Amino acid sequence: MSVRIVSIAAHSGAGKTTLAEALLHQSGAITRRGRVEDGTTQSDFSEAEKKHGFSISTSSLLLKHKDTDITVLDTPGYADFVREIRGAIRAADTSLMVVSAVSGVEVGTERVWATADRFNMPRIVVINKMDRERADFHMALASVKSSLPGHVAAAYLPVGEGEHFRGIVNILTGEASEGAEVPSDMRSTLRDARSELVDAIVETDDDLMNRYLEGEDISDDELHSAFMKAVHAGTLYPVIPLSAEKGIGVRELLNLMVDGLRSAEERGNLVGQDGEEREPKKDAPFSARVWRSSVDPYVGKLAFIRVWSGTLKPGDTVLNTTHDIEVKPAHLYVMNGKDIQEVPELTAGMIGVITKIQDLHTGDTLADPKHPIRYDELWMPEPAHTIALHPTTRQDEDKIGAAMQRLMEEDPTLHFAREPQTGEQLLSGMGDMHTTIAIEKLAALGVNVTTSAPQIPYRETIHAAAEAQGKHKKQSGGHGQYGDCKIRIEHGDGYGFRSAVVGGAIPGKYIPSIEKGVQDALERGFLAGFPIQDVQVTVLDGSYHDVDSSDIAFRTAGSLALKNAMENAKPGLMEPVVLLKVRVPAQFAGDIIGDLQTRRARVQGMDPEGTVMVVSAVVPQAELQNYSADLRSITGDRGAFSVKPQGYQDVPDHIARKVIEERQKQMANA
């Protein structure tokens, strides 16, 4: 029996999960369709997905159509869950790209399309929601052609739109779907569409192109054969309109999936990092990649693998070539929604699950120990949203480290670390929705926390050179303490320390102690207790006592000297800034720039990419504490952003005064 693996990807709200449910129902895999709104779909079965009403994890769904086994990987729509999206697209052989007939191409569409491009993935474009008010197939098709790279052509036309949508027509054959007829006023549109599709098909085949240009007739069979060949090869992306909600056009999509989706073997040889190759066949040496992992409260750790070549049976020893560790799975499974089923083997082209093996991580390569190969790992972007975690009880504090390690094992796009300056425990993810789900998972693991915006790790610096003396003299009977030094401080990149003492005014053995004292004072800060940076320190002169001088005395003197010098060095406050890149539909660009101007941003540019504008700006970190939610509100969830640290900049005086006052209050209360 033929095997196909297809991922479904889209911008959130395009109807992926509803489409997956319609495919299952149309194929007979389920007898009753569930609804996202009711939390009854096969894909969104976790409590979190039912609660929020959207996909959080990729679901693996199994169906059969025309003697073909099809595994459907239903991915989340929110870009926050990029690990799930990219892993599923990489694990599949073809992708269904779902576009709303109401909204057209959106930011999320472009992101998943770019991922598919990265892996040379053949794809079928599904224009969904043709039954909705304001549905416009030709608008959606035009947005696909104008903003997504590649050879896109309509393979079907809709019969009616909105409440009048009642079927689709095969452009090549002119046949309408069951229950529909081609209206007479649609004949000319169909002829034009057929001519356009024929042009697109012959452009993918040099022989057909030459015959076509010479005026030779191309038979329908030849056109159909060339069409399917181009779809399999990913040189032509067919477009089909449908309504997943009403099931109109779903049968035609299933037929197109069976005929148009490439098999694992058609994918061609797989190449490892060192140039090794594997044929995607059952009798080749075994190789696979872990494309996602999760933790089931009852089963334990689940490692989802895509078998690229060979056959794996229970008890076989395989090598994790990413970490050079041998593992021996005792049982093998396949997933179908929330159901897990044990199988006697996993062969090339299958999606399987290995349980209870800790040494398997997302992106790892598994291979026959006698024929090792290592595939490139899954690339993931850096987190864009950070919150501070505050454990509710001491018990939560003790458990949070292990619990977060478990979550990061499952989702490597989560980052957890303690900020050394503020001491806060920070959780970073791809967006506010991502971190919200992570907090809920923490609670499910028995760790309760409250959250807040992170404290901003301000720094202090100087804007003028200054000299000052630090003298520590103390006599309390017996040996006293004596240390005396004069220093000069100047603004400079980073920290620097040197001695310009001559004539033995200070013995060389005490210079390191002076530096330690200077560093103590730099760490304590001057204005508001923030570390001082970008200071160059020179020891100019000083004095010592043969008996009373000591390392601790000169360390104290160095600290006093730095503090005294700061009085006249025009100290100021600095704040971290980031390079923010916002991708939004063009109509929102003005709103984004207007909003950024209220955040003290320095806009760097605005560059068009298809129907999307990319706005770049350098923005203070303090102004982006809730940007993930704010961007969703401004754009109706049609925007995406990334951040990259860009160092520090001076804080305006009026803001600096407020920060210093607040900080001094906190220090006084502490």
Short mmCIF file of N, CA and C in Angstrom, two decimals, residues 8 12 89 98 172 202 220 267 301 313 347 361 378 391 413 489 526 532 549 561 586 609 622:
data_model
loop_
_atom_site.label_atom_id
_atom_site.label_comp_id
_atom_site.label_asym_id
_atom_site.label_seq_id
_atom_site.Cartn_x
_atom_site.Cartn_y
_atom_site.Cartn_z
N ILE A 8 0.00 20.06 7.44
CA ILE A 8 -0.93 21.15 7.18
C ILE A 8 -0.44 22.36 7.95
N SER A 12 -2.59 31.41 11.81
CA SER A 12 -3.66 31.04 12.75
C SER A 12 -5.01 31.55 12.25
N ILE A 89 6.79 20.24 9.25
CA ILE A 89 7.04 20.46 7.82
C ILE A 89 8.26 19.66 7.39
N VAL A 98 -2.64 26.30 3.88
CA VAL A 98 -4.03 26.75 3.94
C VAL A 98 -4.07 28.27 4.02
N LEU A 172 -8.81 21.53 -15.68
CA LEU A 172 -8.32 20.75 -16.83
C LEU A 172 -9.44 19.99 -17.52
N VAL A 202 3.00 23.47 -19.14
CA VAL A 202 4.01 23.26 -20.19
C VAL A 202 5.32 23.95 -19.84
N ASP A 220 -5.15 15.88 -23.30
CA ASP A 220 -5.49 16.04 -21.89
C ASP A 220 -4.70 15.06 -21.03
N ARG A 267 11.15 11.31 -2.94
CA ARG A 267 11.90 12.43 -2.35
C ARG A 267 13.36 12.40 -2.78
N LYS A 301 8.22 10.06 28.49
CA LYS A 301 8.75 10.82 27.36
C LYS A 301 8.42 10.12 26.04
N LYS A 313 12.93 -2.37 14.27
CA LYS A 313 12.07 -3.31 15.01
C LYS A 313 12.36 -3.20 16.50
N THR A 347 8.99 1.52 9.21
CA THR A 347 9.76 1.44 7.97
C THR A 347 9.86 2.81 7.32
N HIS A 361 16.37 13.64 21.83
CA HIS A 361 16.01 15.05 21.88
C HIS A 361 15.57 15.51 20.48
N LEU A 378 17.52 20.67 13.48
CA LEU A 378 16.44 21.61 13.21
C LEU A 378 16.83 23.00 13.70
N PRO A 391 8.30 31.77 42.15
CA PRO A 391 7.67 30.60 42.77
C PRO A 391 6.82 31.01 43.97
N THR A 413 12.68 25.62 22.20
CA THR A 413 12.57 27.06 21.95
C THR A 413 12.26 27.83 23.23
N ILE A 489 39.46 58.37 36.32
CA ILE A 489 38.51 57.55 35.56
C ILE A 489 38.11 58.30 34.30
N PHE A 526 26.61 53.77 41.62
CA PHE A 526 26.72 55.07 42.29
C PHE A 526 25.38 55.78 42.36
N ILE A 532 28.31 49.74 37.09
CA ILE A 532 28.87 50.81 36.26
C ILE A 532 29.70 50.17 35.16
N SER A 549 49.85 49.11 56.30
CA SER A 549 49.26 48.85 54.98
C SER A 549 49.02 47.35 54.79
N ALA A 561 38.10 55.60 46.36
CA ALA A 561 38.58 56.46 45.28
C ALA A 561 37.60 56.47 44.11
N ALA A 586 0.94 45.27 4.73
CA ALA A 586 1.29 46.65 4.43
C ALA A 586 0.32 47.66 5.06
N GLU A 609 8.23 43.21 1.43
CA GLU A 609 8.47 41.82 1.04
C GLU A 609 7.14 41.23 0.63
N ALA A 622 12.89 48.28 27.83
CA ALA A 622 11.84 48.63 28.78
C ALA A 622 10.52 48.94 28.09
#
